[in-house]
Short mmCIF file of C-alpha atoms in Angstrom, two decimals:
data_model
loop_
_atom_site.label_atom_id
_atom_site.label_comp_id
_atom_site.label_asym_id
_atom_site.label_seq_id
_atom_site.Cartn_x
_atom_site.Cartn_y
_atom_site.Cartn_z
CA UNK A 1 88.61 62.76 93.95
CA UNK A 2 92.07 63.56 95.34
CA UNK A 3 93.66 60.42 93.91
CA UNK A 4 92.19 61.18 90.48
CA UNK A 5 93.55 64.70 90.47
CA UNK A 6 97.00 63.69 91.66
CA UNK A 7 97.63 61.82 88.43
CA UNK A 8 96.60 64.86 86.42
CA UNK A 9 98.66 67.12 88.68
CA UNK A 10 101.89 65.18 88.21
CA UNK A 11 101.45 65.29 84.43
CA UNK A 12 100.74 69.00 84.59
CA UNK A 13 103.82 69.64 86.71
CA UNK A 14 106.01 68.17 84.04
CA UNK A 15 104.32 69.38 80.88
CA UNK A 16 101.82 72.20 81.44
CA UNK A 17 102.29 75.59 79.86
CA UNK A 18 99.84 78.14 81.21
CA UNK A 19 98.61 81.36 79.62
CA UNK A 20 97.92 84.33 81.90
CA UNK A 21 95.89 86.79 79.86
CA UNK A 22 97.26 89.89 81.55
CA UNK A 23 100.82 88.90 80.69
CA UNK A 24 100.33 87.69 77.15
CA UNK A 25 100.70 90.98 75.33
CA UNK A 26 103.94 92.43 74.13
CA UNK A 27 105.64 89.16 73.33
CA UNK A 28 107.90 89.21 70.36
CA UNK A 29 106.56 87.43 67.34
CA UNK A 30 109.39 84.94 67.10
CA UNK A 31 108.46 83.61 70.53
CA UNK A 32 104.73 84.12 70.22
CA UNK A 33 103.77 80.65 71.35
CA UNK A 34 106.42 80.23 74.00
CA UNK A 35 104.51 79.23 77.09
CA UNK A 36 101.31 78.60 75.23
CA UNK A 37 99.22 75.74 76.52
CA UNK A 38 98.87 73.12 73.85
CA UNK A 39 99.21 69.56 72.66
CA UNK A 40 102.77 70.38 71.62
CA UNK A 41 102.20 69.92 67.90
CA UNK A 42 103.46 73.44 67.22
CA UNK A 43 106.80 72.31 68.70
CA UNK A 44 107.35 69.65 66.05
CA UNK A 45 110.45 70.95 64.36
CA UNK A 46 112.71 68.32 62.94
CA UNK A 47 115.82 69.78 64.54
CA UNK A 48 114.23 69.39 67.99
CA UNK A 49 114.39 65.63 68.05
CA UNK A 50 117.67 65.18 66.28
CA UNK A 51 115.96 62.50 64.26
CA UNK A 52 117.21 63.78 60.93
CA UNK A 53 120.70 62.89 59.78
CA UNK A 54 122.38 66.21 59.09
CA UNK A 55 124.31 64.59 56.27
CA UNK A 56 121.14 63.85 54.36
CA UNK A 57 119.96 66.30 51.75
CA UNK A 58 117.03 68.18 53.24
CA UNK A 59 113.93 68.36 51.06
CA UNK A 60 112.93 71.77 49.84
CA UNK A 61 109.83 73.39 51.34
CA UNK A 62 108.94 74.80 47.95
CA UNK A 63 106.05 73.03 46.20
CA UNK A 64 106.91 70.79 43.30
CA UNK A 65 105.48 72.61 40.31
CA UNK A 66 105.83 69.65 37.97
CA UNK A 67 102.78 67.91 39.40
CA UNK A 68 99.61 68.77 37.52
CA UNK A 69 96.33 66.90 37.52
CA UNK A 70 94.78 65.18 34.58
CA UNK A 71 92.36 67.59 32.92
CA UNK A 72 89.58 68.46 35.35
CA UNK A 73 89.90 65.20 37.27
CA UNK A 74 87.35 65.26 40.08
CA UNK A 75 89.25 64.76 43.31
CA UNK A 76 86.57 65.59 45.86
CA UNK A 77 83.23 67.30 46.20
CA UNK A 78 83.42 71.05 46.63
CA UNK A 79 80.85 73.48 47.97
CA UNK A 80 80.31 77.10 46.99
CA UNK A 81 81.21 79.58 49.73
CA UNK A 82 79.42 82.89 49.01
CA UNK A 83 81.60 85.91 49.62
CA UNK A 84 80.85 88.54 52.20
CA UNK A 85 81.97 90.49 55.24
CA UNK A 86 82.85 88.89 58.55
CA UNK A 87 84.80 89.58 61.71
CA UNK A 88 88.02 87.60 61.78
CA UNK A 89 89.68 86.73 65.08
CA UNK A 90 88.29 87.56 68.48
CA UNK A 91 88.54 90.18 71.21
CA UNK A 92 88.18 87.41 73.80
CA UNK A 93 91.09 85.13 72.88
CA UNK A 94 91.31 81.67 74.37
CA UNK A 95 95.08 81.69 73.85
CA UNK A 96 96.26 85.30 73.49
CA UNK A 97 99.86 84.41 72.57
CA UNK A 98 98.60 82.83 69.37
CA UNK A 99 97.53 86.16 67.93
CA UNK A 100 93.81 85.42 67.92
CA UNK A 101 93.09 89.09 68.66
CA UNK A 102 92.00 91.62 67.71
CA UNK A 103 88.67 91.05 66.05
CA UNK A 104 88.85 92.78 62.68
CA UNK A 105 86.57 93.37 59.66
CA UNK A 106 87.44 91.35 56.56
CA UNK A 107 85.82 90.94 53.16
CA UNK A 108 86.18 87.56 51.46
CA UNK A 109 85.33 86.96 47.83
CA UNK A 110 83.38 83.88 46.80
CA UNK A 111 85.25 80.60 46.37
CA UNK A 112 84.79 76.85 46.44
CA UNK A 113 86.06 74.63 49.24
CA UNK A 114 86.46 70.89 49.64
CA UNK A 115 83.58 69.54 51.69
CA UNK A 116 85.96 67.09 53.34
CA UNK A 117 89.55 67.01 54.48
CA UNK A 118 91.70 65.30 51.86
CA UNK A 119 91.52 61.57 52.53
CA UNK A 120 94.06 58.80 52.35
CA UNK A 121 92.33 57.45 49.26
CA UNK A 122 92.49 60.79 47.47
CA UNK A 123 96.13 61.30 48.40
CA UNK A 124 96.88 57.74 47.27
CA UNK A 125 95.43 58.60 43.85
CA UNK A 126 97.73 61.60 43.69
CA UNK A 127 100.79 59.50 44.54
CA UNK A 128 99.92 56.83 41.98
CA UNK A 129 99.34 59.41 39.25
CA UNK A 130 102.48 61.45 39.87
CA UNK A 131 105.03 59.38 41.74
CA UNK A 132 105.33 62.23 44.24
CA UNK A 133 107.49 61.52 47.29
CA UNK A 134 106.45 63.32 50.48
CA UNK A 135 108.88 65.13 52.72
CA UNK A 136 108.32 62.61 55.53
CA UNK A 137 109.37 59.86 53.13
CA UNK A 138 112.48 61.82 52.17
CA UNK A 139 113.39 62.53 55.77
CA UNK A 140 112.68 58.93 56.75
CA UNK A 141 110.55 59.76 59.78
CA UNK A 142 107.65 61.80 61.08
CA UNK A 143 106.17 62.73 64.45
CA UNK A 144 103.57 60.43 65.99
CA UNK A 145 101.59 60.81 69.20
CA UNK A 146 102.83 58.10 71.54
CA UNK A 147 99.30 57.23 72.64
CA UNK A 148 98.58 55.56 69.29
CA UNK A 149 101.86 53.66 69.06
CA UNK A 150 102.42 50.03 69.96
CA UNK A 151 104.78 49.19 72.80
CA UNK A 152 107.16 47.51 70.34
CA UNK A 153 107.49 50.72 68.32
CA UNK A 154 107.90 52.90 71.40
CA UNK A 155 110.61 50.62 72.77
CA UNK A 156 112.79 51.40 69.77
CA UNK A 157 112.60 55.18 70.20
CA UNK A 158 115.10 57.00 72.39
CA UNK A 159 114.23 60.61 71.54
CA UNK A 160 111.23 62.84 72.05
CA UNK A 161 110.23 66.47 71.70
CA UNK A 162 111.50 68.16 74.86
CA UNK A 163 108.56 70.54 75.20
CA UNK A 164 106.02 67.79 74.48
CA UNK A 165 107.43 64.34 75.29
CA UNK A 166 104.30 62.58 74.03
CA UNK A 167 105.46 63.36 70.48
CA UNK A 168 107.95 60.80 69.15
CA UNK A 169 109.94 60.77 65.88
CA UNK A 170 109.06 57.41 64.33
CA UNK A 171 111.22 55.91 61.61
CA UNK A 172 109.22 55.03 58.53
CA UNK A 173 106.14 57.00 59.59
CA UNK A 174 104.52 58.71 56.62
CA UNK A 175 101.14 59.13 54.90
CA UNK A 176 101.03 55.45 53.89
CA UNK A 177 102.39 54.13 57.21
CA UNK A 178 100.92 56.46 59.85
CA UNK A 179 102.43 54.70 62.89
CA UNK A 180 105.61 53.44 61.25
CA UNK A 181 106.72 50.78 58.83
CA UNK A 182 104.45 48.01 60.13
CA UNK A 183 101.26 50.12 59.89
CA UNK A 184 99.09 50.87 56.88
CA UNK A 185 95.99 52.75 55.75
CA UNK A 186 94.07 49.80 54.34
CA UNK A 187 91.18 50.26 56.75
CA UNK A 188 91.55 54.06 56.87
CA UNK A 189 91.08 55.11 53.28
CA UNK A 190 88.22 57.41 54.28
CA UNK A 191 90.25 59.03 57.07
CA UNK A 192 92.09 62.32 56.51
CA UNK A 193 95.62 61.90 55.21
CA UNK A 194 98.27 62.81 57.79
CA UNK A 195 102.05 63.20 57.85
CA UNK A 196 101.85 65.73 55.02
CA UNK A 197 104.02 68.84 55.07
CA UNK A 198 102.90 72.21 53.80
CA UNK A 199 104.75 71.60 50.52
CA UNK A 200 103.07 68.18 50.17
CA UNK A 201 99.68 69.81 50.60
CA UNK A 202 100.50 72.50 48.04
CA UNK A 203 101.65 69.84 45.57
CA UNK A 204 98.39 67.90 45.93
CA UNK A 205 96.20 71.00 45.58
CA UNK A 206 98.17 72.13 42.51
CA UNK A 207 97.74 68.72 40.92
CA UNK A 208 94.00 68.96 41.53
CA UNK A 209 93.89 72.46 39.97
CA UNK A 210 93.25 73.91 43.41
CA UNK A 211 95.20 75.69 46.14
CA UNK A 212 95.40 75.91 49.91
CA UNK A 213 92.96 78.36 51.54
CA UNK A 214 94.20 81.57 53.08
CA UNK A 215 93.73 81.78 56.82
CA UNK A 216 90.95 84.33 56.29
CA UNK A 217 89.14 82.10 53.79
CA UNK A 218 89.47 79.13 56.13
CA UNK A 219 88.08 81.02 59.12
CA UNK A 220 85.26 82.55 57.08
CA UNK A 221 84.27 79.07 55.90
CA UNK A 222 84.57 77.63 59.40
CA UNK A 223 82.13 80.16 60.82
CA UNK A 224 79.52 79.21 58.26
CA UNK A 225 77.86 82.62 58.37
CA UNK A 226 77.60 82.70 62.18
CA UNK A 227 78.87 85.74 64.05
CA UNK A 228 80.61 85.78 67.44
CA UNK A 229 80.42 82.03 67.89
CA UNK A 230 83.19 79.79 69.17
CA UNK A 231 82.54 76.76 66.99
CA UNK A 232 81.21 76.14 63.50
CA UNK A 233 77.83 75.21 65.02
CA UNK A 234 77.53 77.75 67.89
CA UNK A 235 78.82 78.35 71.41
CA UNK A 236 78.02 75.05 73.11
CA UNK A 237 80.61 72.35 72.59
CA UNK A 238 78.15 69.46 72.81
CA UNK A 239 74.63 70.75 72.08
CA UNK A 240 72.02 68.43 73.61
CA UNK A 241 74.81 66.04 74.52
CA UNK A 242 75.81 65.43 70.89
CA UNK A 243 79.40 65.46 69.73
CA UNK A 244 80.02 67.70 66.73
CA UNK A 245 83.75 67.12 66.34
CA UNK A 246 86.47 64.55 66.95
CA UNK A 247 88.21 65.89 70.05
CA UNK A 248 89.95 64.51 73.11
CA UNK A 249 87.89 63.39 76.09
CA UNK A 250 89.66 62.33 79.25
CA UNK A 251 93.05 63.08 80.78
CA UNK A 252 95.49 64.38 78.19
CA UNK A 253 97.93 62.90 77.32
CA UNK A 254 97.30 59.80 79.42
CA UNK A 255 93.87 58.59 78.37
CA UNK A 256 91.36 59.41 75.66
CA UNK A 257 88.03 57.94 76.71
CA UNK A 258 86.71 58.15 73.16
CA UNK A 259 83.29 59.40 74.19
CA UNK A 260 82.85 60.83 70.68
CA UNK A 261 83.51 57.37 69.22
CA UNK A 262 87.17 57.84 68.29
CA UNK A 263 90.57 57.93 69.94
CA UNK A 264 92.51 59.08 66.89
CA UNK A 265 91.44 60.19 63.40
CA UNK A 266 87.90 59.49 62.27
CA UNK A 267 86.31 58.99 58.83
CA UNK A 268 85.78 62.38 57.23
CA UNK A 269 81.96 62.44 57.41
CA UNK A 270 81.60 61.18 60.97
CA UNK A 271 80.27 64.45 62.39
CA UNK A 272 77.66 66.99 61.26
CA UNK A 273 78.57 69.62 58.68
CA UNK A 274 78.34 73.36 59.35
CA UNK A 275 75.83 75.58 57.58
CA UNK A 276 78.08 75.79 54.50
CA UNK A 277 78.09 71.98 54.29
CA UNK A 278 81.70 71.55 55.46
CA UNK A 279 82.70 68.63 57.68
CA UNK A 280 85.48 68.53 60.29
CA UNK A 281 86.33 72.21 60.23
CA UNK A 282 87.44 71.75 63.82
CA UNK A 283 88.85 68.59 65.33
CA UNK A 284 90.03 65.41 63.60
CA UNK A 285 93.22 66.89 62.06
CA UNK A 286 94.83 70.29 61.81
CA UNK A 287 94.63 71.88 58.37
CA UNK A 288 97.38 73.80 56.60
CA UNK A 289 96.65 77.25 55.18
CA UNK A 290 98.68 79.30 52.71
CA UNK A 291 99.55 82.12 55.13
CA UNK A 292 102.85 82.76 56.82
CA UNK A 293 102.54 83.07 60.59
CA UNK A 294 102.28 86.39 62.43
CA UNK A 295 100.69 87.44 65.70
CA UNK A 296 100.36 91.09 64.68
CA UNK A 297 97.19 92.10 62.86
CA UNK A 298 95.79 95.41 61.69
CA UNK A 299 92.32 96.47 62.74
CA UNK A 300 91.82 98.17 59.38
CA UNK A 301 89.24 96.71 57.04
CA UNK A 302 90.89 94.17 54.73
CA UNK A 303 89.89 92.70 51.40
CA UNK A 304 90.92 89.06 50.83
CA UNK A 305 94.02 89.23 53.06
CA UNK A 306 96.79 86.73 52.36
CA UNK A 307 99.00 87.18 55.40
CA UNK A 308 102.60 88.41 55.54
CA UNK A 309 104.83 88.11 52.45
CA UNK A 310 107.34 85.86 54.20
CA UNK A 311 108.07 84.05 57.43
CA UNK A 312 109.41 80.85 58.89
CA UNK A 313 106.20 79.11 59.97
CA UNK A 314 102.90 78.47 58.21
CA UNK A 315 99.47 78.89 59.81
CA UNK A 316 97.35 75.84 60.54
CA UNK A 317 93.75 75.91 61.71
CA UNK A 318 91.05 73.80 63.27
CA UNK A 319 92.73 71.77 65.98
CA UNK A 320 92.74 67.98 66.03
CA UNK A 321 91.58 64.88 67.86
CA UNK A 322 94.24 65.72 70.47
CA UNK A 323 92.72 69.06 71.47
CA UNK A 324 91.29 69.19 74.97
CA UNK A 325 90.35 71.98 77.34
CA UNK A 326 90.92 70.89 80.93
CA UNK A 327 89.49 73.67 83.05
CA UNK A 328 88.68 77.36 83.07
CA UNK A 329 89.52 79.22 86.27
CA UNK A 330 88.00 82.54 87.23
CA UNK A 331 89.11 84.72 90.16
CA UNK A 332 90.64 81.97 92.27
CA UNK A 333 92.89 82.58 95.26
CA UNK A 334 94.71 79.75 97.04
CA UNK A 335 97.62 79.76 99.46
CA UNK A 336 99.13 76.30 99.73
CA UNK A 337 102.14 76.92 97.50
CA UNK A 338 104.42 74.80 99.66
CA UNK A 339 102.53 71.65 98.59
CA UNK A 340 103.27 72.27 94.95
CA UNK A 341 106.88 73.22 95.68
CA UNK A 342 107.36 69.88 97.42
CA UNK A 343 105.55 68.01 94.67
CA UNK A 344 107.84 69.55 92.06
CA UNK A 345 110.92 68.80 94.14
CA UNK A 346 109.83 65.27 95.01
CA UNK A 347 107.47 64.37 92.18
CA UNK A 348 108.93 60.89 91.92
CA UNK A 349 107.94 59.98 95.48
CA UNK A 350 105.29 57.24 95.88
CA UNK A 351 101.67 58.21 95.43
CA UNK A 352 101.00 57.17 99.03
CA UNK A 353 103.24 59.99 100.25
CA UNK A 354 101.49 62.45 97.99
CA UNK A 355 98.09 61.40 99.29
CA UNK A 356 99.26 61.71 102.89
CA UNK A 357 100.67 65.14 102.21
CA UNK A 358 97.49 66.35 100.55
CA UNK A 359 95.21 64.84 103.17
CA UNK A 360 97.16 66.63 105.88
CA UNK A 361 96.08 69.95 104.40
CA UNK A 362 92.76 71.72 104.57
CA UNK A 363 91.29 70.83 101.18
CA UNK A 364 88.56 73.42 101.48
CA UNK A 365 90.75 75.96 99.70
CA UNK A 366 89.08 79.14 98.47
CA UNK A 367 85.52 78.45 97.36
CA UNK A 368 86.08 76.12 94.41
CA UNK A 369 86.99 72.50 93.87
CA UNK A 370 90.27 70.84 94.73
CA UNK A 371 91.11 70.71 91.04
CA UNK A 372 90.58 74.43 90.59
CA UNK A 373 92.65 75.33 93.61
CA UNK A 374 95.62 73.23 92.63
CA UNK A 375 95.46 74.54 89.08
CA UNK A 376 95.71 78.01 90.56
CA UNK A 377 98.68 76.93 92.67
CA UNK A 378 100.43 75.56 89.60
CA UNK A 379 99.98 78.82 87.76
CA UNK A 380 100.99 80.87 90.78
CA UNK A 381 104.27 79.05 91.18
CA UNK A 382 105.15 78.92 87.50
CA UNK A 383 104.12 82.44 86.55
CA UNK A 384 104.65 84.62 89.62
CA UNK A 385 107.39 82.74 91.50
CA UNK A 386 105.38 82.52 94.66
CA UNK A 387 103.14 85.57 94.58
CA UNK A 388 99.45 84.74 94.65
CA UNK A 389 97.00 87.30 93.19
CA UNK A 390 93.50 86.58 91.93
CA UNK A 391 93.34 85.85 88.20
CA UNK A 392 91.13 84.75 85.39
CA UNK A 393 92.87 82.39 83.00
CA UNK A 394 92.79 79.06 81.20
CA UNK A 395 94.64 75.92 82.17
CA UNK A 396 94.38 73.99 78.93
CA UNK A 397 95.94 71.58 76.53
CA UNK A 398 95.28 72.94 73.06
CA UNK A 399 92.00 74.80 73.42
CA UNK A 400 92.25 75.43 69.69
CA UNK A 401 89.16 73.71 68.33
CA UNK A 402 87.59 77.12 67.72
CA UNK A 403 87.22 79.00 64.44
CA UNK A 404 89.33 81.91 65.69
CA UNK A 405 92.05 79.66 67.10
CA UNK A 406 95.29 79.16 65.23
CA UNK A 407 98.71 77.58 65.49
CA UNK A 408 101.80 77.16 63.37
CA UNK A 409 104.46 74.77 62.13
CA UNK A 410 107.51 75.00 59.92
CA UNK A 411 106.62 74.14 56.31
CA UNK A 412 108.56 70.86 56.43
CA UNK A 413 106.77 69.62 59.56
CA UNK A 414 104.57 66.54 59.44
CA UNK A 415 102.68 64.72 62.15
CA UNK A 416 99.97 62.18 62.88
CA UNK A 417 97.35 64.91 63.42
CA UNK A 418 98.14 67.28 60.53
CA UNK A 419 96.31 67.29 57.19
CA UNK A 420 94.62 69.78 54.84
CA UNK A 421 91.82 70.59 52.41
CA UNK A 422 91.86 72.65 49.20
CA UNK A 423 89.95 75.57 47.72
CA UNK A 424 89.45 76.94 44.23
CA UNK A 425 88.02 80.01 42.55
CA UNK A 426 86.10 77.73 40.21
CA UNK A 427 84.37 74.47 40.92
CA UNK A 428 86.59 71.55 40.01
#
């Protein structure tokens, strides 16, 4: 038990970002996700890695308006989403810094939504018909989770995202070569397309006579008519032991056990649909929306809200196969801060020393498990600089596979877990 947790602890010491609910309010919007626990995909800004040659002409984030579909070409099956009232957001946010709160009344008019996330095959048809060049192709690279890269590819990379070192800028990675130049999508045509920027998604939807959903439309569709539920199917993550979404199982970012059958993206109809008939509304890949990012929301009743008029980041919803909630801690109180201080100071010491140090302590801390106590210690040291009150909080990597959850990226961002689906006012 102790040996197992030590591995997790060392990773957490280096990478964890913890959210304390009582301290999450009042943050300025520009830094709204600073300190937010996550898989790091909201940190994927091209200037972070230095992977882009500043001398190169940067692609515009504006959609290319010249791409239009052949008349009424059927790109994917759509389902009718009947309009109505719903409560957007939540008053019990899993990650308060993300602006999930407050819960607010919203009316959404009827629309049609793609049953599936846009697939590689569908995006390939778009490319062949238009000659469109994605932003990742123009930049010459895109961000890829290191856990799906070969050792030969990783050996050629010398940079990473500082806040999330498991994200690597891979030369030649794009929609057609998801893990770099020597990879392809031949056996993944029914998987969601990835490495698409917001502008790429807009261009595809425009070509198909569609558009990206607003955040409100997306969340309304995700909930499938259910009220006050975490997931598209209810409140239990795995009802009767069944997996309803492609998520991470295991120790993030070290090992995905693949208990749901997949360790990266999955075919788009691998999991049950919600009551509206929509697949993969959470998990598999993040999905772009049309809204600019904000963490400030009115509680006034709104009618088809479209988000702020401008911003620097776009909202994405649904989480991905990398999302994983480690542990929820309630009212814990532990005292052995000196262990964590020494682990941080000497975290490169052999595991044998760490085991000896831990075994020399009374492991019956508080009333919970060893994992819970050390998670509390981590939070205590990082958030209160040594003080040790009793709290209720989450220690989590990307607990964002909920309908109310949200995250953001710059419009030119692309990654191996970021895709989209389209909507329309009329069935296409």
